[in-house]
Short mmCIF file of C-alpha atoms in Angstrom, two decimals:
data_model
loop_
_atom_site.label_atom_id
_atom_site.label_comp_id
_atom_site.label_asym_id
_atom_site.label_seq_id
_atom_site.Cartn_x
_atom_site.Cartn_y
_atom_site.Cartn_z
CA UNK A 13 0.00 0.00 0.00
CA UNK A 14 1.62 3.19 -1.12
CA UNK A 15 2.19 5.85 1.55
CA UNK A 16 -0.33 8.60 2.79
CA UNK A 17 2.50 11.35 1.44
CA UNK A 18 3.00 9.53 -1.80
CA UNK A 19 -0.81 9.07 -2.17
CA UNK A 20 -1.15 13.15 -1.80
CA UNK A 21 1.68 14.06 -3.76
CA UNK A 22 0.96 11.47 -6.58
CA UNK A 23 -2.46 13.62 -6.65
CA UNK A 24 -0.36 17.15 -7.15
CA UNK A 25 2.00 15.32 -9.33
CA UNK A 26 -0.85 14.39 -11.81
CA UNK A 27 -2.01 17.76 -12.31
CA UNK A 28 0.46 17.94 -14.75
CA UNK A 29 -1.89 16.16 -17.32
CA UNK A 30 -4.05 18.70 -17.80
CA UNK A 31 -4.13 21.38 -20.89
CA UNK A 32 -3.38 23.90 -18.27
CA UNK A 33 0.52 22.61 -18.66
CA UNK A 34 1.10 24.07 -21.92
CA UNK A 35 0.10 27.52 -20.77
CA UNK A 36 3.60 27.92 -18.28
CA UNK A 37 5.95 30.41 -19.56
CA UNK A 38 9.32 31.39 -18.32
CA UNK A 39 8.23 35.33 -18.42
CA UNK A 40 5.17 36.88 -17.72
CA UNK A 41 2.41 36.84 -19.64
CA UNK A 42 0.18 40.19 -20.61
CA UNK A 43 -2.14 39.84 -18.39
CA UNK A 44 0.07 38.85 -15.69
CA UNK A 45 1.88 41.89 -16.35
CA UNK A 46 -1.22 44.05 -16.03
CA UNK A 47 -2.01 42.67 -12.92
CA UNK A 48 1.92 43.94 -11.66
CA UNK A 49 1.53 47.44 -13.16
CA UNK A 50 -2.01 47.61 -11.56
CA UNK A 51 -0.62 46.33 -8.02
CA UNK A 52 1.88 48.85 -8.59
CA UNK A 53 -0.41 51.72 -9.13
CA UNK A 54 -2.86 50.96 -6.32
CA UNK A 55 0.43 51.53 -4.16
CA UNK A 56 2.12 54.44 -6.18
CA UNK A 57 -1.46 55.45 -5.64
CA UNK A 58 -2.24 54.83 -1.88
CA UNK A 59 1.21 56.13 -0.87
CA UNK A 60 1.20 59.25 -3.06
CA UNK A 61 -2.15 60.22 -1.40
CA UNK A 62 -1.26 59.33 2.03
CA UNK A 63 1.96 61.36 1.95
CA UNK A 64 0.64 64.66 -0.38
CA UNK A 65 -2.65 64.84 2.17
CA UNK A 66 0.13 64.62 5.50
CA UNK A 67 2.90 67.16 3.40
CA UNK A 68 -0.63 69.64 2.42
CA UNK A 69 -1.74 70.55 6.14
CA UNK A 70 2.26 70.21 7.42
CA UNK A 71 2.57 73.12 5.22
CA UNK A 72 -0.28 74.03 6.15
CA UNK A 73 0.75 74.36 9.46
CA UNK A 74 3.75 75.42 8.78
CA UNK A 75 2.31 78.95 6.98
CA UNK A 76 0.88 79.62 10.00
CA UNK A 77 3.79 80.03 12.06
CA UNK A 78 4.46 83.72 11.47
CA UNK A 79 1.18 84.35 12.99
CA UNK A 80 -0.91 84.30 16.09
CA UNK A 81 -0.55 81.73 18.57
CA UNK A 82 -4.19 80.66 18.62
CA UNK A 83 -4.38 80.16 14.97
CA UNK A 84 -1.63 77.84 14.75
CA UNK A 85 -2.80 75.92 17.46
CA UNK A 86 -5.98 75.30 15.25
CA UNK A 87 -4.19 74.53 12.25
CA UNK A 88 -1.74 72.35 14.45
CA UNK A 89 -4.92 71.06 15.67
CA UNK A 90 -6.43 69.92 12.44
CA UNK A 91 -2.97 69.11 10.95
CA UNK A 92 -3.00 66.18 14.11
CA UNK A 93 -6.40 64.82 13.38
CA UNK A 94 -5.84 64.45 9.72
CA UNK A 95 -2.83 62.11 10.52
CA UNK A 96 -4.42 60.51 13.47
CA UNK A 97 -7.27 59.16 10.54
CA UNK A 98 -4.71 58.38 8.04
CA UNK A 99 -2.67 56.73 10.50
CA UNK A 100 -5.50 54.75 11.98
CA UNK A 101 -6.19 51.39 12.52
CA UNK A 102 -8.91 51.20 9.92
CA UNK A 103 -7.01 53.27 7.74
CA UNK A 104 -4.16 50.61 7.81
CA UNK A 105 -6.82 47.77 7.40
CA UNK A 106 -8.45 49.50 4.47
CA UNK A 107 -4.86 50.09 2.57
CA UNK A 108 -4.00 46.46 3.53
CA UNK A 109 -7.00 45.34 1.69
CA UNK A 110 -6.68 47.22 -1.31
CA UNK A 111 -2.93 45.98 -1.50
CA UNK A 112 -4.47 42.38 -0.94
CA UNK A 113 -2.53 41.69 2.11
CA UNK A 114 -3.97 40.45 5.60
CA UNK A 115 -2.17 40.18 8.76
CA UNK A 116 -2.24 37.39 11.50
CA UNK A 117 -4.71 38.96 13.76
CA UNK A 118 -7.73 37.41 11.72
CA UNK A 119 -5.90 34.39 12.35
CA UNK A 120 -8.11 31.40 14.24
CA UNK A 121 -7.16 30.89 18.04
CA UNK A 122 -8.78 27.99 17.97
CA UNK A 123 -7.61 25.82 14.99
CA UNK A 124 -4.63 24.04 14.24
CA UNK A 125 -1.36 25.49 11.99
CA UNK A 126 0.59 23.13 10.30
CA UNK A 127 3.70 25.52 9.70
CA UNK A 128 6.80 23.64 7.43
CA UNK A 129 5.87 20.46 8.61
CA UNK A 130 5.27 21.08 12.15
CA UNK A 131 1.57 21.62 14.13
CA UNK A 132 1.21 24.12 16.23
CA UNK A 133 -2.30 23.80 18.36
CA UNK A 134 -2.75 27.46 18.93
CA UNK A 135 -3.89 28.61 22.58
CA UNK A 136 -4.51 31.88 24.23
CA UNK A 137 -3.09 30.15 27.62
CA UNK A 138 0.50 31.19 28.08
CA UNK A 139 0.94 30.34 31.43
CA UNK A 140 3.07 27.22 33.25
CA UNK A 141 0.19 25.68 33.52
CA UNK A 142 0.19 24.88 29.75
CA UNK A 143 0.35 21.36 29.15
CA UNK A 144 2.74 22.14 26.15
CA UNK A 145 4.24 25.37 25.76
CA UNK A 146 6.07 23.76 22.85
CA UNK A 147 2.41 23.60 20.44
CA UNK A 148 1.25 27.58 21.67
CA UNK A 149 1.00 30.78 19.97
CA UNK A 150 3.80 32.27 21.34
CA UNK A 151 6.07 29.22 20.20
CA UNK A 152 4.44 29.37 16.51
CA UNK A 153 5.38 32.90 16.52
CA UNK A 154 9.39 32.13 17.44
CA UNK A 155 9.44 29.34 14.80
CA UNK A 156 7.53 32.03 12.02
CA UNK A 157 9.89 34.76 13.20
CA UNK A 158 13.32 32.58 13.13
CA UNK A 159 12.93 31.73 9.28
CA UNK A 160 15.05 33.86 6.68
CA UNK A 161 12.74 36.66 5.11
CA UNK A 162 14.31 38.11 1.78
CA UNK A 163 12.50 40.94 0.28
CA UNK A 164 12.88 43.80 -1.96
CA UNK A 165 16.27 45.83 -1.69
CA UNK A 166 17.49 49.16 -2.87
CA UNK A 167 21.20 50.56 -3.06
CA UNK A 168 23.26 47.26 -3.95
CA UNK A 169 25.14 47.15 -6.88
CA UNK A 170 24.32 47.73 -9.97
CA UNK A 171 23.58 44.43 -11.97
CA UNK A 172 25.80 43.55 -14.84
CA UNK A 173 24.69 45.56 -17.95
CA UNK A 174 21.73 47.06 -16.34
CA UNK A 175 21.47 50.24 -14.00
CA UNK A 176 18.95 48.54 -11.41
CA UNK A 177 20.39 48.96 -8.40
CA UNK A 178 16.79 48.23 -6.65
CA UNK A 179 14.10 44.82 -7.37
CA UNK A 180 11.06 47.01 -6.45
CA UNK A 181 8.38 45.54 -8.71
CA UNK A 182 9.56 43.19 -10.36
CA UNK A 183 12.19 40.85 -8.08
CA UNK A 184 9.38 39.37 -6.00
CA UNK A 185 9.88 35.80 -7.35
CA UNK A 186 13.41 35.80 -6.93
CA UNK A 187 12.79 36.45 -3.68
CA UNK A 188 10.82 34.02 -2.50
CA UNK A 189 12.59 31.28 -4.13
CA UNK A 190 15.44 32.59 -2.21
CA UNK A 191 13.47 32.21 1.07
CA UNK A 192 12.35 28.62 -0.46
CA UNK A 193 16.58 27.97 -0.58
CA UNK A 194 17.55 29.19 2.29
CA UNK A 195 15.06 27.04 4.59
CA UNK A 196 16.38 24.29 2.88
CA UNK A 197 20.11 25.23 3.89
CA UNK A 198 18.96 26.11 7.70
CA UNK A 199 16.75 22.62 7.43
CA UNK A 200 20.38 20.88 6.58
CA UNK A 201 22.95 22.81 8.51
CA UNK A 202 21.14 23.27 11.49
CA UNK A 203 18.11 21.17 11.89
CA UNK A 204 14.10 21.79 11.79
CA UNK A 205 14.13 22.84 15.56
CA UNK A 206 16.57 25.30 15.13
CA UNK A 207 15.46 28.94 16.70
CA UNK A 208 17.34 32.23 15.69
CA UNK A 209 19.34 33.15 18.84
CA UNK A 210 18.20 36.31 21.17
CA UNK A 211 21.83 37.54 21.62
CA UNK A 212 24.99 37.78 19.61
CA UNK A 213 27.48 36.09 18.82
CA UNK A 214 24.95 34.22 16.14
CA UNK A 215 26.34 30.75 14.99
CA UNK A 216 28.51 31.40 11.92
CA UNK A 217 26.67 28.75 9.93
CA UNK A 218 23.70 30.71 10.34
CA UNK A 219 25.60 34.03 9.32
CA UNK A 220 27.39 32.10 6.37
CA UNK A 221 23.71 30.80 5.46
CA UNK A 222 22.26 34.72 5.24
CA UNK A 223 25.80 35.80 3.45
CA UNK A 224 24.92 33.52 0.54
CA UNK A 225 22.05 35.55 -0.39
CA UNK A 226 23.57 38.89 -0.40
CA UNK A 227 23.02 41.67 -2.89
CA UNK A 228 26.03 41.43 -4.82
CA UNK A 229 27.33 39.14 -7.47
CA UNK A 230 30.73 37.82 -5.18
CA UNK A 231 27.60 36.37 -2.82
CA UNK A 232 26.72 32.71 -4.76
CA UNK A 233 22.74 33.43 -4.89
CA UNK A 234 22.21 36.64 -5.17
CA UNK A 235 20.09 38.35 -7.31
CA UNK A 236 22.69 39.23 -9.76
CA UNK A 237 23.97 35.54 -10.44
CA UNK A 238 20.25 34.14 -10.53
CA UNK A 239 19.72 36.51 -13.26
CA UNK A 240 22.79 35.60 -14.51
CA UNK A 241 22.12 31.88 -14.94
CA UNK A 242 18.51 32.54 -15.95
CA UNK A 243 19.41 34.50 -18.89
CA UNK A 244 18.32 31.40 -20.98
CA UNK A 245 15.07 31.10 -19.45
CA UNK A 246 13.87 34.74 -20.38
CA UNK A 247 15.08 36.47 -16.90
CA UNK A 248 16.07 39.93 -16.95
CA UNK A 249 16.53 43.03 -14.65
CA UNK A 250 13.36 44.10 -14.65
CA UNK A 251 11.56 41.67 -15.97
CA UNK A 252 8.60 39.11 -13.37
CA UNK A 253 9.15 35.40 -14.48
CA UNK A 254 6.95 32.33 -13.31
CA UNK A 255 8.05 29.81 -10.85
CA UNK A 256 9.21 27.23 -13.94
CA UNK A 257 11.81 29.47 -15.00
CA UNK A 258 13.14 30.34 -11.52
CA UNK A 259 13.56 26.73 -10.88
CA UNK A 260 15.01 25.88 -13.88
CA UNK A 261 17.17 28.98 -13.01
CA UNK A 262 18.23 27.29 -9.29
CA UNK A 263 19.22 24.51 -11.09
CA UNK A 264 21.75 26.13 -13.87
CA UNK A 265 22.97 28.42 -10.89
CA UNK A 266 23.31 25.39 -8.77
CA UNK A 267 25.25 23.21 -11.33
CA UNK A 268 27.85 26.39 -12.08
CA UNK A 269 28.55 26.89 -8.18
CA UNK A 270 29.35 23.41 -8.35
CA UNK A 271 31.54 23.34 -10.95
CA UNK A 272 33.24 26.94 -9.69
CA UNK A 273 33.85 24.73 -5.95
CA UNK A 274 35.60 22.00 -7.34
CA UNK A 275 37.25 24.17 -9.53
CA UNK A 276 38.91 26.17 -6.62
CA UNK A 277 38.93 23.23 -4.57
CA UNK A 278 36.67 25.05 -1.99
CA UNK A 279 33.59 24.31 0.15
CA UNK A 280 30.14 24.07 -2.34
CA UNK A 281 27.30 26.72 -1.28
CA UNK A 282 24.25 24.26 -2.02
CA UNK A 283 25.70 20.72 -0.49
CA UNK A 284 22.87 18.67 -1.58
CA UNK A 285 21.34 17.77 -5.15
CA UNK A 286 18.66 20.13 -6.82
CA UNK A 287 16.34 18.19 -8.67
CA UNK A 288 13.26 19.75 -10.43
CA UNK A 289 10.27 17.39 -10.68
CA UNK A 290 9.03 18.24 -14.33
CA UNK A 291 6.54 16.20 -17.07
CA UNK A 292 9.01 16.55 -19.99
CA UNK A 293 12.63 18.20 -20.49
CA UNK A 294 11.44 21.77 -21.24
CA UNK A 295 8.27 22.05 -19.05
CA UNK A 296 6.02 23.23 -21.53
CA UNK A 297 4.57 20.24 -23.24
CA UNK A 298 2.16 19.16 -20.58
CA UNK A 299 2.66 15.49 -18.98
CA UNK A 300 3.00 14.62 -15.82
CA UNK A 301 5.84 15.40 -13.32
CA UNK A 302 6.92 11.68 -11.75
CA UNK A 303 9.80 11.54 -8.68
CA UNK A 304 11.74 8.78 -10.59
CA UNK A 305 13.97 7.48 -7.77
CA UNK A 306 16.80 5.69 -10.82
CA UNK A 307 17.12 9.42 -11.86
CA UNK A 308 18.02 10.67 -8.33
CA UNK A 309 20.17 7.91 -7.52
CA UNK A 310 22.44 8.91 -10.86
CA UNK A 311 22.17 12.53 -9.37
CA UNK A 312 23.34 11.49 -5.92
CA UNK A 313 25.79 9.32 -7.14
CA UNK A 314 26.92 12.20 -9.58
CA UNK A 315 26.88 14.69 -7.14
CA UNK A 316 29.29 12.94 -4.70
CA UNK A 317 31.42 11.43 -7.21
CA UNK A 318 30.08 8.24 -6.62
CA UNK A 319 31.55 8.45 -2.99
CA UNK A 320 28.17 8.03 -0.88
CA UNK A 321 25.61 5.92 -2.16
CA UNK A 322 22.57 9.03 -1.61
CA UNK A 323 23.17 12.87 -0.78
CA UNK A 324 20.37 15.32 0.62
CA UNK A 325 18.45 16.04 -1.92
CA UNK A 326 16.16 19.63 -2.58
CA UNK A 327 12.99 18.62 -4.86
CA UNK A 328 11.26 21.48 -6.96
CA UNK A 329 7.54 20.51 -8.49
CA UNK A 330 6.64 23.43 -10.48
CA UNK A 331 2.81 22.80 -11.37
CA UNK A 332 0.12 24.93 -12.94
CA UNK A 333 -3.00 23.48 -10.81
CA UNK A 334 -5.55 25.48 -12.87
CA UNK A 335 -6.09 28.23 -15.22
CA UNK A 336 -7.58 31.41 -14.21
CA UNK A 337 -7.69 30.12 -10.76
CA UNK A 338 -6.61 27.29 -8.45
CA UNK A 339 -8.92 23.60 -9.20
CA UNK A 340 -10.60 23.74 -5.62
CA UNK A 341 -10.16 19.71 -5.73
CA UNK A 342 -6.33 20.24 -5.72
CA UNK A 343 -5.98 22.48 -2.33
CA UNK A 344 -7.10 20.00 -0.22
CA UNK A 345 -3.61 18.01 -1.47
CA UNK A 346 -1.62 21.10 -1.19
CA UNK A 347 -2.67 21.90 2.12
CA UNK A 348 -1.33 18.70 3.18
CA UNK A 349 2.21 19.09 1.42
CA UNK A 350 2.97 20.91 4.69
CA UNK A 351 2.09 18.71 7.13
CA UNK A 352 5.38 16.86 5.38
CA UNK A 353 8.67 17.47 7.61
CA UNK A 354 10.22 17.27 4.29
CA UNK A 355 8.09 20.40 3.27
CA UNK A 356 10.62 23.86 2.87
CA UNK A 357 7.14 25.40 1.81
CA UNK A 358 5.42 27.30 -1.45
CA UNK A 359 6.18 29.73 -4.37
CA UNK A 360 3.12 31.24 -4.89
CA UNK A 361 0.91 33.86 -4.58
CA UNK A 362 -1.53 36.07 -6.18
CA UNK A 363 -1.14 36.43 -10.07
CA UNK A 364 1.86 38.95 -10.22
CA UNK A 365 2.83 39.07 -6.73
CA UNK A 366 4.47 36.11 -5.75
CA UNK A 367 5.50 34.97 -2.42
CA UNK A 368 6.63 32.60 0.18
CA UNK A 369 4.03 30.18 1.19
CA UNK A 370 5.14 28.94 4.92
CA UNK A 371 2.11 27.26 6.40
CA UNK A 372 -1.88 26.89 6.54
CA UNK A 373 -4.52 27.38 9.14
CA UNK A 374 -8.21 26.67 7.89
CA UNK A 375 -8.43 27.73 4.44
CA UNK A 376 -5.57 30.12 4.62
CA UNK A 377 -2.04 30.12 3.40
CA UNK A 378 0.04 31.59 5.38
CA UNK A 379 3.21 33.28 3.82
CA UNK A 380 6.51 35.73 4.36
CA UNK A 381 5.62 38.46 2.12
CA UNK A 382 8.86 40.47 0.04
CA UNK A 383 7.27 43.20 -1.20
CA UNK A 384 8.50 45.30 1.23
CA UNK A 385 11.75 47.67 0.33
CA UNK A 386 14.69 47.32 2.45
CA UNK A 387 18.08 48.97 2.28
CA UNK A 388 20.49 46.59 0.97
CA UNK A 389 23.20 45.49 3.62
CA UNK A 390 26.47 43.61 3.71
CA UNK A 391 27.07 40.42 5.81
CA UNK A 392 30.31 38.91 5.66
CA UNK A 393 30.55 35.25 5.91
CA UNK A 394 32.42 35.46 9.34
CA UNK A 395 30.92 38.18 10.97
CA UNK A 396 29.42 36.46 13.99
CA UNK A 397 28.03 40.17 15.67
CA UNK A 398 25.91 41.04 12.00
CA UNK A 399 22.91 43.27 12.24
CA UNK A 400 20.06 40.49 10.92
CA UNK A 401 17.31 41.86 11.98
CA UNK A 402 16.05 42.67 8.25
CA UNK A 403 16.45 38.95 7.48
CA UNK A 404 13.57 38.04 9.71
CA UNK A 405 9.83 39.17 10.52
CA UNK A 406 7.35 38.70 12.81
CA UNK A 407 4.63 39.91 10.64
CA UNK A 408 1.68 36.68 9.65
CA UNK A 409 0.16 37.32 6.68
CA UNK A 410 -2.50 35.09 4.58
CA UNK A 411 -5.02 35.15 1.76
CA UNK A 412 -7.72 32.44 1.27
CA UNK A 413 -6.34 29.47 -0.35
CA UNK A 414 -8.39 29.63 -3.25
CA UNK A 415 -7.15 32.94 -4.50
CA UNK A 416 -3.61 31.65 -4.63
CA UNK A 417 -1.93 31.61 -8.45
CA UNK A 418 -2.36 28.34 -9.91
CA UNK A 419 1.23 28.36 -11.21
CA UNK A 420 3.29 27.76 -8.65
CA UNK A 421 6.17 25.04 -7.39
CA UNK A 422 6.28 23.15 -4.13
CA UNK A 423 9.77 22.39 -2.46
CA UNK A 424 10.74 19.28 -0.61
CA UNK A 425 14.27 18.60 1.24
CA UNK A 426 15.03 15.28 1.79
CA UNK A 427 17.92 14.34 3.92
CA UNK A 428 18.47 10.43 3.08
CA UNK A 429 16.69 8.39 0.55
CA UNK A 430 14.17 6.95 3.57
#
C-alpha cells in the first residue's frame, strides 16, 4: 500500500496532465503583467495620497507660524487629526486590503497550523500551567519569526549591464525562491528545531547561510547571479518570471557553483542535489511530473562522485494546478504538502505578486511576504556580531487558499533516501 504522502503528492504530481501545462511560460504573460503594473499603481497610488494629504496641512501648518498663537494651534490642531485618521487602525486595514494583504490577527485561536511540517495547536493560555508550551501561539510565533525573510532591496550594486540597483516591482519571485533555498540550507545545517538566537554572537553557519544571499554578485545566490544563470530562461533586470523558470534557473545556478567549488577546490554553497520534478525536459509540453527514484540515484551518485551511495536532496515541483484560478479539488492536497517534515514550503501567490508560502490554518495560506523595500546590507561570511534583523519578521500574513496563483512550485528537502 503506497504511503499517505505519496498518495497526496501522486495527486499534485498528476495535475500535470491537464491542458493547463502548456500555458507555463518562463516570463510573464500580458495579463500577468497588467495585474503587476495595476498592483503597482494601487500603491504608487495609496502612498502618493497618504503622503501629499500629510505634506498639504504640514505646510499648512507650517504657513501659519508667522502668525498668532491661537491660529496655529488650530491649524496644528487639524494638521494632528488628519494624521491621526490616516494613520489609523482602519485606515491601515483598508490600505492592507486594497494591496491584498492580511495580517495574523484574523488568524483562528482555535484551529490548528501546520507551519513547514510542524503543528502548532494554537492557545490563548500562556501560562506554566500549559500542558505544552512547545504547540502555543507564542512558540508558533518564534518558529515564524526565526525563518530567513528576503525581500525587496534598494542601493546594492548595480547588476551587470543594467542600472537597477533596486528589485522594487519586479524581483518578488526571486525572492521568494530565495526564502524557499535558504530554509532548505537552515533545514540541513542546522536542523528543523533550530530557533534564531536572542543575543549575539549568532552561529557562523547561520551568518554564512544569510551571506549567501547577499546583494552582490561575489555572494553565490544573489540576485545578480540568478539573473545571470537565468538568462536562458527569459530572466532579466526588470523583468517578473513564473516559478518554472526560476527553478530551472536554481538549477543552472546550482550546477555552475558546483563546478566553480571543485574548480577552486573550496567548500560548495548548495551541499545537496537540486532536482526539479518536471513532465518533460522543457516544461512546456504538458505530462505529468513523476519523482523517478533511478534518476536521483544517478544525481546522488553524480553529485558525490560516486563516494556516498545518496546525498540530501532539494525537490522542486513546479505545477500549474488550474487556469484562471486554483482547481478547488487540488488544495485539499496542497494543504497537506505541509504537514510533510520534508516540506521547505510554497512559491506562490496572487497572479503577479508572488510569495513565500510557509504554512496553513483553515483555508488560509500563510506566507513571508517580500514586497517590502529594504536597504540593501552587507554580511560577511564570518561576521558572527551582523545586524540580521532585516532577514527576519514577525509579521503573519495570509489570503484564502483559493485565490492563490495556480502556477506555482512546491519544495521538498530530503535528507536520506528513507
Amino acid at each position: 500500500m503506497p504511503s499517505r504522502a505519496a498518495v497526496i503528492l501522486l495527486g499534485l504530481l498528476l495535475a500535470g496532465d491537464s491542458d493547463d501545462s502548456a500555458d507555463r511560460e518562463p516570463v510573464a504573460t500580458n495579463s500577468e503583467q497588467k495585474a503587476i503594473e495595476n498592483k503597482s499603481l494601487k500603491a504608487s497610488f495609496l502612498t502618493s495620497f497618504f503622503t501629499s494629504t500629510l505634506s498639504i496641512f504640514e505646510r499648512r501648518s507650517d504657513s501659519f507660524s508667522v502668525e498668532k498663537k491661537p491660529t496655529k494651534s488650530r491649524s496644528y490642531g487639524w494638521t494632528t487629526a488628519v494624521r491621526k485618521v490616516v494613520t489609523s487602525g482602519s485606515m491601515r486595514r483598508l490600505q492592507e486590503h486594497i494591496l491584498g494583504t492580511s495580517r495574523f490577527d484574523n488568524l483562528s485561536m482555535t484551529s490548528q497550523i501546520w507551519f513547514l511540517g510542524k503543528c502548532y495547536k494554537l492557545s490563548l493560555e500562556e501560562s506554566s500551567q500549559c500542558s505544552d508550551p512547545g504547540n502555543s501561539y507564542a512558540a508558533f510565533l518564534e518558529d515564524f519569526s526565526s525563518r530567513i525573510w528576503i525581500t525587496y532591496r534598494k542601493g546594492f550594486e548595480p547588476i551587470v549591464e543594467s542600472k537597477f540597483t533596486c528589485d522594487v516591482n519586479w524581483g518578488c519571485m526571486i525572492r521568494s525562491s530565495q526564502m524557499l533555498v535558504a530554509q532548505a540550507l537552515i533545514l540541513h545545517h542546522l536542523g528543523r528545531s533550530w530557533r534564531k538566537p536572542l543575543q549575539k554572537p549568532y552561529e557562523l553557519q547561520y551568518v554564512e547561510v544569510l551571506h549567501l544571499f547577499g546583494d552582490s554578485s561575489t555572494c553565490a545566490f544573489s540576485i545578480h547571479n540568478l539573473l545571470q544563470a537565468g538568462r536562458g530562461y527569459g530572466l532579466a533586470a526588470g523583468s517578473w518570471l513564473g516559478p518554472y523558470a526560476i527553478c530551472r534557473t536554481w538549477e543552472t545556478l546550482a550546477r555552475a557553483n558546483k563546478e566553480q567549488a571543485e574548480h577552486d577546490k573550496c567548500k560548495e554553497s548548495l551541499p545537496m542535489v537540486l532536482y526539479i520534478v518536471s513532465g518533460d525536459e522543457d516544461g512546456e509540453q504538458g505530462g505529468a511530473p513523476v519523482v523517478c527514484i533511478e534518476v536521483a540515484a544517478r544525481l546522488c551518485s553524480d553529485f558525490s562522485k560516486g563516494q556516498l551511495e545518496w546525498a540530501p536532496i532539494l525537490l522542486l515541483v513546479p505545477l500549474v494546478l488550474g487556469l484562471e484560478k486554483i482547481n478547488p479539488r487540488y488544495i485539499p492536497l496542497l494543504w497537506e504538502t505541509f504537514t510533510f517534515p520534508q516540506s521547505v514550503g510554497i512559491l506562490g501567490g496572487k497572479p503577479g505578486a508572488s510569495t513565500y508560502i510557509v504554512g496553513v490554518q483553515d483555508d488560509k495560506a500563510l506566507y513571508l511576504d517580500p514586497h517590502e523595500v529594504q536597504p540593501a546590507v552587507d554580511i560577511r561570511r564570518d561576521d558572527s556580531e551582523a545586524d540580521c534583523t532585516s532577514y527576519h519578521c514577525s509579521t503573519v500574513r495570509h489570503l484564502p487558499f483559493d485565490m492563490i496563483d495556480p502556477s506555482l512550485a512546491i519544495g521538498f528537502y530530503c535528507r536520506d533516501k528513507g
